[in-house]
Coordinates of C-alpha atoms and ligand atoms in Angstrom, one line a residue:
X1 CA -9.7 -12.1 16.9
X2 CA -8.7 -15.7 16.2
X3 CA -8.9 -17.3 12.8
X4 CA -9.6 -21.0 12.5
X5 CA -8.1 -21.6 15.9
X6 CA -4.7 -20.2 14.8
X7 CA -3.1 -16.8 15.3
X8 CA -4.8 -13.4 15.3
X9 CA -3.6 -10.9 12.7
X10 CA -1.5 -9.0 15.2
X11 CA -0.1 -12.3 16.6
X12 CA 0.9 -13.1 13.0
X13 CA 2.8 -9.8 12.7
X14 CA 4.5 -10.4 16.0
X15 CA 5.4 -13.9 15.0
X16 CA 7.0 -12.6 11.8
X17 CA 8.8 -10.0 13.8
X18 CA 10.2 -12.6 16.2
X19 CA 11.4 -14.8 13.4
X20 CA 13.5 -11.9 12.1
X21 CA 14.5 -10.6 15.5
X22 CA 16.3 -13.8 16.4
X23 CA 18.8 -13.1 13.7
X24 CA 19.7 -9.8 15.3
X25 CA 21.4 -9.1 18.6
X26 CA 19.5 -6.1 20.0
X27 CA 18.5 -6.0 23.7
X28 CA 15.2 -7.8 24.5
X29 CA 13.8 -4.5 26.0
X30 CA 14.5 -2.6 22.8
X31 CA 12.9 -5.3 20.6
X32 CA 9.8 -5.3 23.0
X33 CA 9.5 -1.6 22.6
X34 CA 9.6 -1.8 18.8
X35 CA 6.9 -4.4 18.5
X36 CA 4.4 -3.1 21.1
X37 CA 1.6 -0.7 20.0
X38 CA 2.3 2.6 21.8
X39 CA -1.2 4.1 21.8
X40 CA -4.5 2.6 21.2
X41 CA -7.6 4.8 21.1
X42 CA -11.0 3.0 20.9
X43 CA -14.0 5.3 20.9
X44 CA -17.7 5.1 20.0
X45 CA -20.1 7.7 18.7
X46 CA -23.7 7.8 17.6
X47 CA -24.8 7.8 13.9
X48 CA -28.3 8.8 12.9
X49 CA -29.8 6.5 10.3
X50 CA -33.4 7.4 9.5
X51 CA -35.3 7.4 12.8
X52 CA -32.7 5.2 14.4
X53 CA -29.5 6.0 16.1
X54 CA -26.8 3.4 16.0
X55 CA -23.5 3.6 18.0
X56 CA -20.5 2.7 15.9
X57 CA -17.0 1.7 17.1
X58 CA -13.9 3.4 15.8
X59 CA -10.2 3.1 16.5
X60 CA -6.9 4.9 15.9
X61 CA -3.7 3.0 16.8
X62 CA -0.3 4.6 16.8
X63 CA 2.1 1.7 16.8
X64 CA 5.4 3.5 17.0
X65 CA 6.4 7.2 17.6
X66 CA 10.1 6.6 17.0
X67 CA 9.6 8.9 14.1
X68 CA 6.9 11.6 13.8
X69 CA 4.3 12.0 12.5
X70 CA 2.9 8.5 12.6
X71 CA 1.1 7.5 9.4
X72 CA -1.4 4.9 8.2
X73 CA -4.7 4.5 6.4
X74 CA -8.3 4.5 7.7
X75 CA -10.5 1.5 6.9
X76 CA -14.3 1.4 6.8
X77 CA -15.4 -2.2 7.1
X78 CA -17.8 -4.3 9.2
X79 CA -14.8 -6.6 10.0
X80 CA -12.7 -3.8 11.6
X81 CA -11.6 -4.8 15.1
X82 CA -8.9 -3.7 17.5
X83 CA -6.6 -6.6 16.7
X84 CA -6.7 -5.8 13.0
X85 CA -6.1 -2.1 13.5
X86 CA -3.1 -2.9 15.8
X87 CA -1.7 -5.4 13.2
X88 CA -2.1 -2.9 10.3
X89 CA -0.5 -0.1 12.4
X90 CA 2.5 -2.3 13.2
X91 CA 2.9 -3.2 9.6
X92 CA 2.9 0.5 8.8
X93 CA 5.9 1.1 11.1
X94 CA 7.9 -1.7 9.4
X95 CA 6.7 -0.6 5.9
X96 CA 7.9 3.0 6.4
X97 CA 11.3 1.7 7.6
X98 CA 11.7 -0.6 4.7
X99 CA 11.1 2.2 2.1
X100 CA 12.9 4.9 4.2
X101 CA 9.9 7.0 4.7
X102 CA 10.6 9.0 8.0
X103 CA 7.3 8.2 9.8
X104 CA 6.1 5.9 12.6
X105 CA 3.2 3.5 11.9
X106 CA -0.5 4.0 12.6
X107 CA -3.8 2.8 11.4
X108 CA -7.5 3.7 11.9
X109 CA -10.8 2.1 11.3
X110 CA -14.5 2.5 11.7
X111 CA -16.6 -0.6 12.1
X112 CA -19.3 0.1 9.4
X113 CA -20.3 -1.2 6.0
X114 CA -19.9 2.0 3.9
X115 CA -22.3 0.6 1.3
X116 CA -25.1 0.9 3.9
X117 CA -24.9 4.7 4.1
X118 CA -25.4 7.5 1.6
X119 CA -22.8 10.2 1.0
X120 CA -24.3 12.6 3.6
X121 CA -24.2 10.0 6.3
X122 CA -20.7 9.0 5.4
X123 CA -19.7 12.6 5.5
X124 CA -21.1 13.0 9.0
X125 CA -19.5 9.8 10.2
X126 CA -16.1 10.8 8.7
X127 CA -16.2 14.4 10.1
X128 CA -17.2 13.0 13.6
X129 CA -14.4 10.5 13.5
X130 CA -11.9 13.3 12.6
X131 CA -13.3 15.6 15.3
X132 CA -12.8 12.8 17.9
X133 CA -9.2 12.4 16.8
X134 CA -8.6 16.2 17.0
X135 CA -10.0 16.3 20.6
X136 CA -7.5 13.6 21.7
X137 CA -4.6 15.0 19.7
X138 CA -4.5 11.9 17.5
X139 CA -4.2 13.8 14.2
X140 CA -2.1 16.6 12.9
X141 CA 0.7 17.3 10.4
X142 CA 3.4 16.6 13.0
X143 CA 1.4 14.1 15.1
X144 CA -0.4 11.5 13.1
X145 CA -1.4 11.7 9.4
X146 CA -4.1 9.3 8.1
X147 CA -4.6 8.2 4.5
X148 CA -7.1 6.1 2.5
X149 CA -7.4 2.3 3.0
X150 CA -10.0 -0.4 2.3
X151 CA -13.4 1.3 2.0
X152 CA -12.1 4.9 2.0
X153 CA -10.7 7.2 -0.7
X154 CA -10.0 10.8 -1.7
X155 CA -13.5 12.0 -0.7
X156 CA -13.1 10.9 2.9
X157 CA -9.6 12.4 3.1
X158 CA -11.0 15.8 1.8
X159 CA -13.7 15.7 4.6
X160 CA -11.0 15.0 7.2
X161 CA -8.7 17.8 6.0
X162 CA -11.6 20.2 5.9
X163 CA -12.7 19.3 9.5
X164 CA -9.1 19.6 10.7
X165 CA -8.7 23.1 9.3
X166 CA -12.1 24.2 10.7
X167 CA -10.9 23.2 14.2
X168 CA -7.4 24.8 13.5
X169 CA -8.2 28.0 11.4
X170 CA -4.7 29.5 12.0
X171 CA -2.8 26.3 11.1
X172 CA -1.0 27.1 7.8
X173 CA 0.1 23.5 7.4
X174 CA -3.3 21.9 8.0
X175 CA -3.5 20.3 4.6
X176 CA -0.6 18.0 5.7
X177 CA -2.9 16.5 8.4
X178 CA -4.0 13.8 5.9
X179 CA -2.8 12.4 2.6
X180 CA -4.6 10.8 -0.4
X181 CA -6.6 14.0 -0.9
X182 CA -8.1 15.2 -4.2
X183 CA -5.6 17.4 -6.2
X184 CA -7.8 20.4 -5.6
X185 CA -7.6 19.9 -1.8
X186 CA -3.8 19.7 -1.8
X187 CA -3.4 16.1 -3.1
X188 CA -0.5 15.1 -5.3
X189 CA -0.6 13.7 -8.8
X190 CA 0.1 10.0 -8.9
X191 CA -1.2 9.2 -5.3
X192 CA -4.3 7.5 -6.5
X193 CA -2.4 4.8 -8.5
X194 CA 0.7 4.8 -6.3
X195 CA 0.1 1.6 -4.4
X196 CA -0.7 -0.4 -7.6
X197 CA 2.2 1.2 -9.5
X198 CA 4.5 0.3 -6.6
X199 CA 3.2 -3.3 -6.7
X200 CA 4.1 -3.3 -10.4
X201 CA 7.6 -1.9 -9.8
X202 CA 8.2 -4.4 -7.0
X203 CA 7.2 -7.4 -9.0
X204 CA 9.2 -6.2 -12.0
X205 CA 12.3 -5.9 -9.9
X206 CA 11.8 -9.3 -8.4
X207 CA 11.3 -11.1 -11.7
X208 CA 14.5 -9.5 -13.1
X209 CA 16.7 -11.5 -10.7
X210 CA 18.0 -14.4 -12.9
X211 CA 19.1 -16.7 -10.0
X212 CA 15.9 -16.2 -8.0
X213 CA 13.7 -16.9 -11.1
X214 CA 15.8 -20.0 -11.9
X215 CA 15.3 -21.3 -8.4
X216 CA 11.5 -21.2 -8.7
X217 CA 11.4 -22.4 -12.3
X218 CA 10.4 -19.1 -14.0
X219 CA 12.1 -17.2 -16.9
X220 CA 13.4 -13.8 -15.9
X221 CA 11.4 -10.7 -17.0
X222 CA 7.7 -9.7 -16.9
X223 CA 6.8 -10.5 -20.5
X224 CA 4.1 -13.1 -20.8
X225 CA 3.9 -13.8 -17.1
X226 CA 0.4 -15.1 -16.2
X227 CA -1.2 -13.1 -13.4
X228 CA -4.3 -13.6 -11.2
X229 CA -5.4 -10.5 -9.1
X230 CA -7.9 -10.7 -6.2
X231 CA -9.7 -7.5 -5.5
X232 CA -10.3 -4.8 -8.2
X233 CA -10.3 -1.8 -5.8
X234 CA -7.6 0.9 -5.7
X235 CA -4.6 -1.5 -5.3
X236 CA -5.8 -4.4 -7.3
X237 CA -7.1 -2.5 -10.3
X238 CA -4.0 -0.4 -10.7
X239 CA -1.7 -3.3 -10.1
X240 CA -3.5 -5.3 -12.8
X241 CA -3.5 -2.4 -15.2
X242 CA 0.2 -1.7 -14.9
X243 CA 1.2 -5.4 -15.0
X244 CA -0.9 -5.7 -18.2
X245 CA 0.8 -2.7 -19.7
X246 CA 4.1 -4.1 -18.7
X247 CA 3.6 -7.2 -20.9
X248 CA 1.9 -9.7 -18.5
X249 CA -1.2 -11.7 -19.3
X250 CA -4.0 -11.2 -16.8
X251 CA -5.6 -14.6 -16.7
X252 CA -7.8 -14.3 -13.6
X253 CA -9.6 -11.5 -11.7
X254 CA -11.6 -11.9 -8.5
X255 CA -14.1 -9.7 -6.8
X256 CA -16.4 -10.6 -3.8
X257 CA -19.2 -11.7 -6.1
X258 CA -17.1 -14.2 -7.9
X259 CA -14.1 -14.6 -10.3
X260 CA -13.4 -14.9 -14.0
X261 CA -10.7 -16.8 -15.8
X262 CA -9.4 -16.8 -19.3
X263 CA -5.9 -18.4 -20.0
X264 CA -5.6 -16.3 -23.1
X265 CA -5.9 -13.1 -21.1
X266 CA -8.5 -10.6 -19.8
X267 CA -8.6 -7.0 -20.9
X268 CA -8.6 -5.2 -17.5
X269 CA -10.3 -2.0 -18.7
X270 CA -13.0 -4.0 -20.5
X271 CA -13.6 -6.1 -17.4
X272 CA -14.0 -2.9 -15.3
X273 CA -16.5 -1.5 -17.8
X274 CA -18.4 -4.7 -17.8
X275 CA -18.6 -4.7 -14.0
X276 CA -19.8 -1.1 -13.9
X277 CA -22.5 -1.9 -16.4
X278 CA -23.7 -5.2 -15.0
X279 CA -22.7 -4.7 -11.4
X280 CA -20.8 -8.0 -11.5
X281 CA -17.5 -9.3 -12.7
X282 CA -19.2 -12.5 -13.8
X283 CA -20.3 -13.4 -17.4
X284 CA -17.5 -11.5 -19.0
X285 CA -17.2 -12.4 -22.7
X286 CA -14.8 -15.3 -23.4
X287 CA -14.1 -15.9 -19.7
X288 CA -15.1 -18.8 -17.4
X289 CA -17.0 -18.0 -14.3
X290 CA -15.8 -19.1 -10.9
X291 CA -18.8 -18.8 -8.5
X292 CA -16.6 -19.2 -5.4
X293 CA -14.3 -16.2 -5.4
X294 CA -11.7 -18.0 -3.3
X295 CA -11.1 -20.5 -6.1
X296 CA -9.3 -17.8 -8.0
X297 CA -6.4 -18.1 -5.6
X298 CA -5.8 -21.6 -6.8
X299 CA -5.8 -20.9 -10.5
X300 CA -3.0 -21.9 -12.8
X301 CA -0.7 -18.8 -13.1
X302 CA 2.8 -17.5 -12.5
X303 CA 2.0 -14.7 -10.1
X304 CA -0.9 -14.3 -7.7
X305 CA -1.6 -10.8 -6.4
X306 CA -4.0 -10.9 -3.5
X307 CA -5.1 -7.2 -3.3
X308 CA -8.4 -7.3 -1.2
X309 CA -8.1 -8.2 2.4
X310 CA -6.0 -10.1 5.0
X311 CA -5.9 -13.8 5.7
X312 CA -6.9 -15.0 2.3
X313 CA -4.2 -17.7 2.1
X314 CA -4.2 -20.1 5.0
X315 CA -2.9 -23.7 5.8
X316 CA -6.2 -24.8 4.3
X317 CA -5.8 -23.5 0.7
X318 CA -2.0 -23.0 0.6
X319 CA -1.3 -26.6 -0.5
X320 CA -3.4 -26.0 -3.6
X321 CA -1.8 -22.7 -4.7
X322 CA -0.2 -23.1 -8.1
X323 CA 1.4 -19.6 -8.5
X324 CA 5.2 -19.5 -8.3
X325 CA 5.1 -16.0 -6.9
X326 CA 2.7 -14.3 -4.5
X327 CA 2.8 -10.5 -4.7
X328 CA 1.1 -9.2 -1.6
X329 CA -0.9 -6.2 -2.7
X330 CA -3.1 -6.3 0.3
X331 CA -1.9 -6.1 3.9
X332 CA -1.6 -9.5 5.6
X333 CA -3.2 -11.7 2.9
X334 CA -1.0 -14.6 3.9
X335 CA -1.7 -16.1 7.4
X336 CA 1.4 -17.2 9.3
X337 CA -0.1 -20.8 9.3
X338 CA 0.4 -20.8 5.5
X339 CA 4.0 -19.5 5.4
X340 CA 5.8 -22.9 6.0
X341 CA 3.7 -24.6 3.4
X342 CA 4.5 -21.9 0.8
X343 CA 8.2 -22.0 1.7
X344 CA 8.2 -25.8 1.3
X345 CA 6.5 -25.4 -2.1
X346 CA 9.3 -22.9 -3.0
X347 CA 6.7 -20.2 -3.7
X348 CA 8.3 -16.8 -3.5
X349 CA 6.2 -14.4 -1.4
X350 CA 7.0 -10.7 -2.0
X351 CA 5.8 -9.3 1.3
X352 CA 3.1 -6.7 1.8
X353 CA 5.3 -4.4 4.0
X354 CA 7.5 -3.9 1.0
X355 CA 5.3 -4.5 -2.0
X356 CA 2.4 -2.2 -1.2
X357 CA 4.6 0.6 0.2
X358 CA 4.1 2.7 -2.9
X359 CA 1.0 4.3 -1.3
X360 CA 2.9 5.6 1.8
X361 CA 5.8 6.6 -0.3
X362 CA 3.7 8.9 -2.4
X363 CA 1.8 10.0 0.7
X364 CA 5.1 11.1 2.0
X365 CA 5.6 13.2 -1.2
X366 CA 2.1 14.7 -0.7
X367 CA 2.9 15.6 2.9
X368 CA 6.2 17.3 1.8
X369 CA 4.2 19.2 -0.9
X370 CA 1.7 20.4 1.7
X371 CA 4.5 21.6 4.0
X372 CA 6.3 23.3 1.2
X373 CA 3.1 24.9 -0.1
X374 CA 4.4 24.5 -3.7
X375 CA 3.7 21.9 -6.4
X376 CA 6.8 19.8 -7.1
X377 CA 8.5 20.9 -10.3
X378 CA 7.0 24.3 -10.3
X379 CA 10.2 26.2 -9.5
X380 CA 12.6 24.2 -11.7
X381 CA 10.8 22.9 -14.8
X382 CA 11.2 26.0 -17.0
X383 CA 14.8 26.6 -15.8
X384 CA 15.8 23.0 -16.7
X385 CA 14.1 23.3 -20.1
X386 CA 15.9 26.6 -20.9
X387 CA 19.3 25.2 -19.7
X388 CA 19.0 22.0 -21.7
X389 CA 17.9 24.0 -24.7
X390 CA 21.0 26.1 -24.5
X391 CA 23.2 23.0 -24.2
X392 CA 21.6 21.4 -27.3
X393 CA 22.0 24.6 -29.4
X394 CA 25.7 24.9 -28.3
X395 CA 26.2 21.2 -29.4
X396 CA 24.4 21.9 -32.6
X397 CA 26.7 24.9 -33.3
X398 CA 29.8 22.9 -32.5
X399 CA 28.9 19.8 -34.5
X400 CA 27.1 21.6 -37.4
X401 CA 24.3 19.0 -37.0
X402 CA 20.8 19.8 -35.9
X403 CA 18.1 17.8 -34.1
X404 CA 14.4 17.6 -35.1
X405 CA 11.9 19.7 -33.1
X406 CA 10.6 16.5 -31.4
X407 CA 14.0 15.3 -30.5
X408 CA 14.9 18.7 -29.0
X409 CA 11.6 18.7 -27.0
X410 CA 12.3 15.2 -25.6
X411 CA 15.9 16.0 -24.6
X412 CA 15.1 19.3 -23.0
X413 CA 12.0 18.3 -21.1
X414 CA 11.8 19.6 -17.5
X415 CA 10.2 17.4 -14.8
X416 CA 6.6 18.1 -13.7
X417 CA 5.0 16.9 -10.5
X418 CA 3.8 13.6 -11.9
X419 CA 7.3 12.9 -13.4
X420 CA 9.0 13.5 -10.1
X421 CA 6.4 11.4 -8.1
X422 CA 6.8 8.5 -10.5
X423 CA 10.6 8.7 -10.5
X424 CA 10.7 8.9 -6.7
X425 CA 8.4 6.0 -6.4
X426 CA 10.2 3.8 -8.9
X427 CA 13.6 4.5 -7.3
X428 CA 12.2 3.8 -3.8
X429 CA 10.8 0.5 -4.8
X430 CA 14.0 -0.6 -6.6
X431 CA 16.3 0.5 -3.8
X432 CA 14.2 -1.2 -1.1
X433 CA 13.8 -4.5 -3.1
X434 CA 17.6 -4.7 -3.5
X435 CA 18.2 -4.0 0.2
X436 CA 15.8 -6.9 1.1
X437 CA 17.2 -9.2 -1.6
X438 CA 20.7 -8.6 -0.3
X439 CA 19.7 -9.4 3.3
X440 CA 18.1 -12.6 2.1
X441 CA 21.4 -13.6 0.6
X442 CA 23.3 -12.8 3.7
X443 CA 21.1 -14.8 6.1
X444 CA 20.7 -18.1 4.1
X445 CA 17.4 -19.9 4.1
X446 CA 15.2 -16.9 5.2
X447 CA 12.2 -15.7 3.2
X448 CA 11.9 -12.2 1.7
X449 CA 9.4 -11.4 4.5
X450 CA 11.9 -12.2 7.2
X451 CA 14.5 -10.2 5.3
X452 CA 12.2 -7.2 5.1
X453 CA 11.6 -7.5 8.9
X454 CA 15.3 -7.7 9.6
X455 CA 15.8 -4.6 7.5
X456 CA 13.0 -2.7 9.3
X457 CA 14.0 -3.8 12.8
X458 CA 17.6 -2.9 12.2
X459 CA 16.7 0.7 11.0
X460 CA 14.2 1.3 13.9
X461 CA 16.6 -0.1 16.5
X462 CA 19.4 2.1 15.3
X463 CA 17.2 5.2 15.6
X464 CA 16.4 4.3 19.2
X465 CA 20.0 3.5 20.0
X466 CA 21.3 6.7 18.4
X467 CA 18.9 8.7 20.6
X468 CA 20.5 7.1 23.6
X469 CA 17.2 5.8 25.0
X470 CA 18.5 2.2 25.4
X471 CA 21.9 1.3 26.8
Ligands
LIG501 P1 -10.6 -0.9 -1.9 O1 -11.7 -0.7 -1.0 O2 -10.3 0.2 -2.9 O3 -10.6 -2.2 -2.8 C1 -10.8 -3.5 -2.2 C2 -11.5 -4.4 -3.3 O4 -11.5 -5.7 -2.8 C3 -13.0 -3.9 -3.5 O5 -13.2 -3.8 -4.8 C4 -13.8 -5.1 -2.9 O6 -15.0 -5.3 -3.5 C5 -12.8 -6.3 -3.1 N1 -13.1 -7.4 -2.3 C6 -13.6 -7.5 -1.0 N2 -13.6 -8.8 -0.6 C7 -13.2 -9.5 -1.6 C8 -13.0 -10.9 -1.8 N3 -13.4 -11.8 -0.8 N4 -12.6 -11.4 -3.0 C9 -12.3 -10.5 -3.9 N5 -12.4 -9.2 -3.8 C10 -12.8 -8.7 -2.7 O7 -9.3 -1.1 -1.0 P2 -7.8 -0.9 -1.4 O8 -7.4 0.5 -0.9 O9 -7.5 -1.3 -2.8 O10 -7.1 -1.9 -0.3 C11 -7.0 -3.3 -0.6 C12 -5.9 -3.8 0.3 O11 -4.6 -3.1 0.1 C13 -6.1 -3.7 1.8 O12 -5.5 -4.8 2.5 C14 -5.4 -2.4 2.2 O13 -5.0 -2.4 3.5 C15 -4.2 -2.6 1.3 N6 -3.4 -1.3 1.0 C16 -4.1 -0.3 0.4 C17 -3.3 0.9 0.1 C18 -3.9 2.1 -0.6 O14 -3.2 3.0 -0.9 N7 -5.2 2.1 -0.9 C19 -2.0 1.0 0.5 C20 -1.4 -0.1 1.0 C21 -2.1 -1.3 1.3

């Protein structure tokens, strides 16, 4: 699908891949293998709606099986098309490589507007989609593991897991066929907010780099940074919330019905409450309304976080963007036609394939939990607390000094599931950012996106070469 006579989404991904690949010296055949989509499954099935039956289109694309299972979200949207699913599947491959999650990339989608259907219909659609994937071996803990994306959430993932286990009653690992499930269905604590929290960790890491901030005219550190967030769904809401808690000022928020702006700051929770009550983000106390939601992207701010959909920033609006940093919460929000303009304007783009990788990182932890059949922290928490308690009392005896009850409790605390998930996520985001930042320094003049692609291509190419598939 073409956009304004420019590139399709998948062509954008390929273009970014090629920009990076020219800095590397891998054989052309190997690079071709990495960038192609390996398996594309397009299917249709009937959905009953009242007295009518409509036939809906659905896809699952497995971009690369260099590591298994493949992994990627399922999107419900009227705009879903094959090119988009291919692009998102490819991005998943590179994303997993960037954050060292040992999966290949995949993506799925159903071309529906989920708001048009009630919960029963959505359940039937989701279960039918899952059944079609099962029939073709396009889902399974070691094959392909979906997750939520735009328009889907924990509820849909629970239906998929339940359908899979009904078809595979003897499969003890069946919960690992999908991630992003509710906790009661084998989900993991921290998955719901993981992508937004990852966006926060990534931006925090980027703004700590003194030289990089100097180059774009910003003070290092998060405190007081003015933020605009587009999209208040899973990614956008959590990103806005964690950035606010981290000391940033949320000056603009955009949803599809419009946007609001207050240079003194918007209280994210209060805006969410207002939207729930009035069904609109507009007319929030003290804020200015922007009727055209796209205008939010051009607001005065330090950091713009597009967290709704792809292709929001194009050659058309890029010249008017005032942010110094674009933190890509969504997948593909910047069209390749905008990249050169942003680079000339010295706007730093923290790319999607790194910045929104928190979701797949914690999905990986959920998959591990499902295969282990034990909650993380369950085996070691009490043991750690007892050992640390013994160390503290030995030190107290040796020094003759004693700590307060609260101090002792803090020092001897063992890690629970949520502590381990957050610690793993934070470490992953910090390590990956520094890898990309290092590559950007090595290859002078490249963007963070090209650096992230170089990082991903290098890791994937090595895994093919070490298998001996390519000479
Ligand atoms: P979501 O459905 O929870 O939220 C998307 C939000 O964007 C909705 O509130 C929707 O109303 C809003 N929106 C739609 N069109 C808009 C517009 N024109 N302007 C402003 N807001 C608009 O979806 P999500 O899971 O938060 O996903 C958002 C993006 O993040 C997608 O690109 C997705 O691929 C990407 N992503 C999601 C995850 C995840 O874990 N959910 C992980 C990685 C990447």
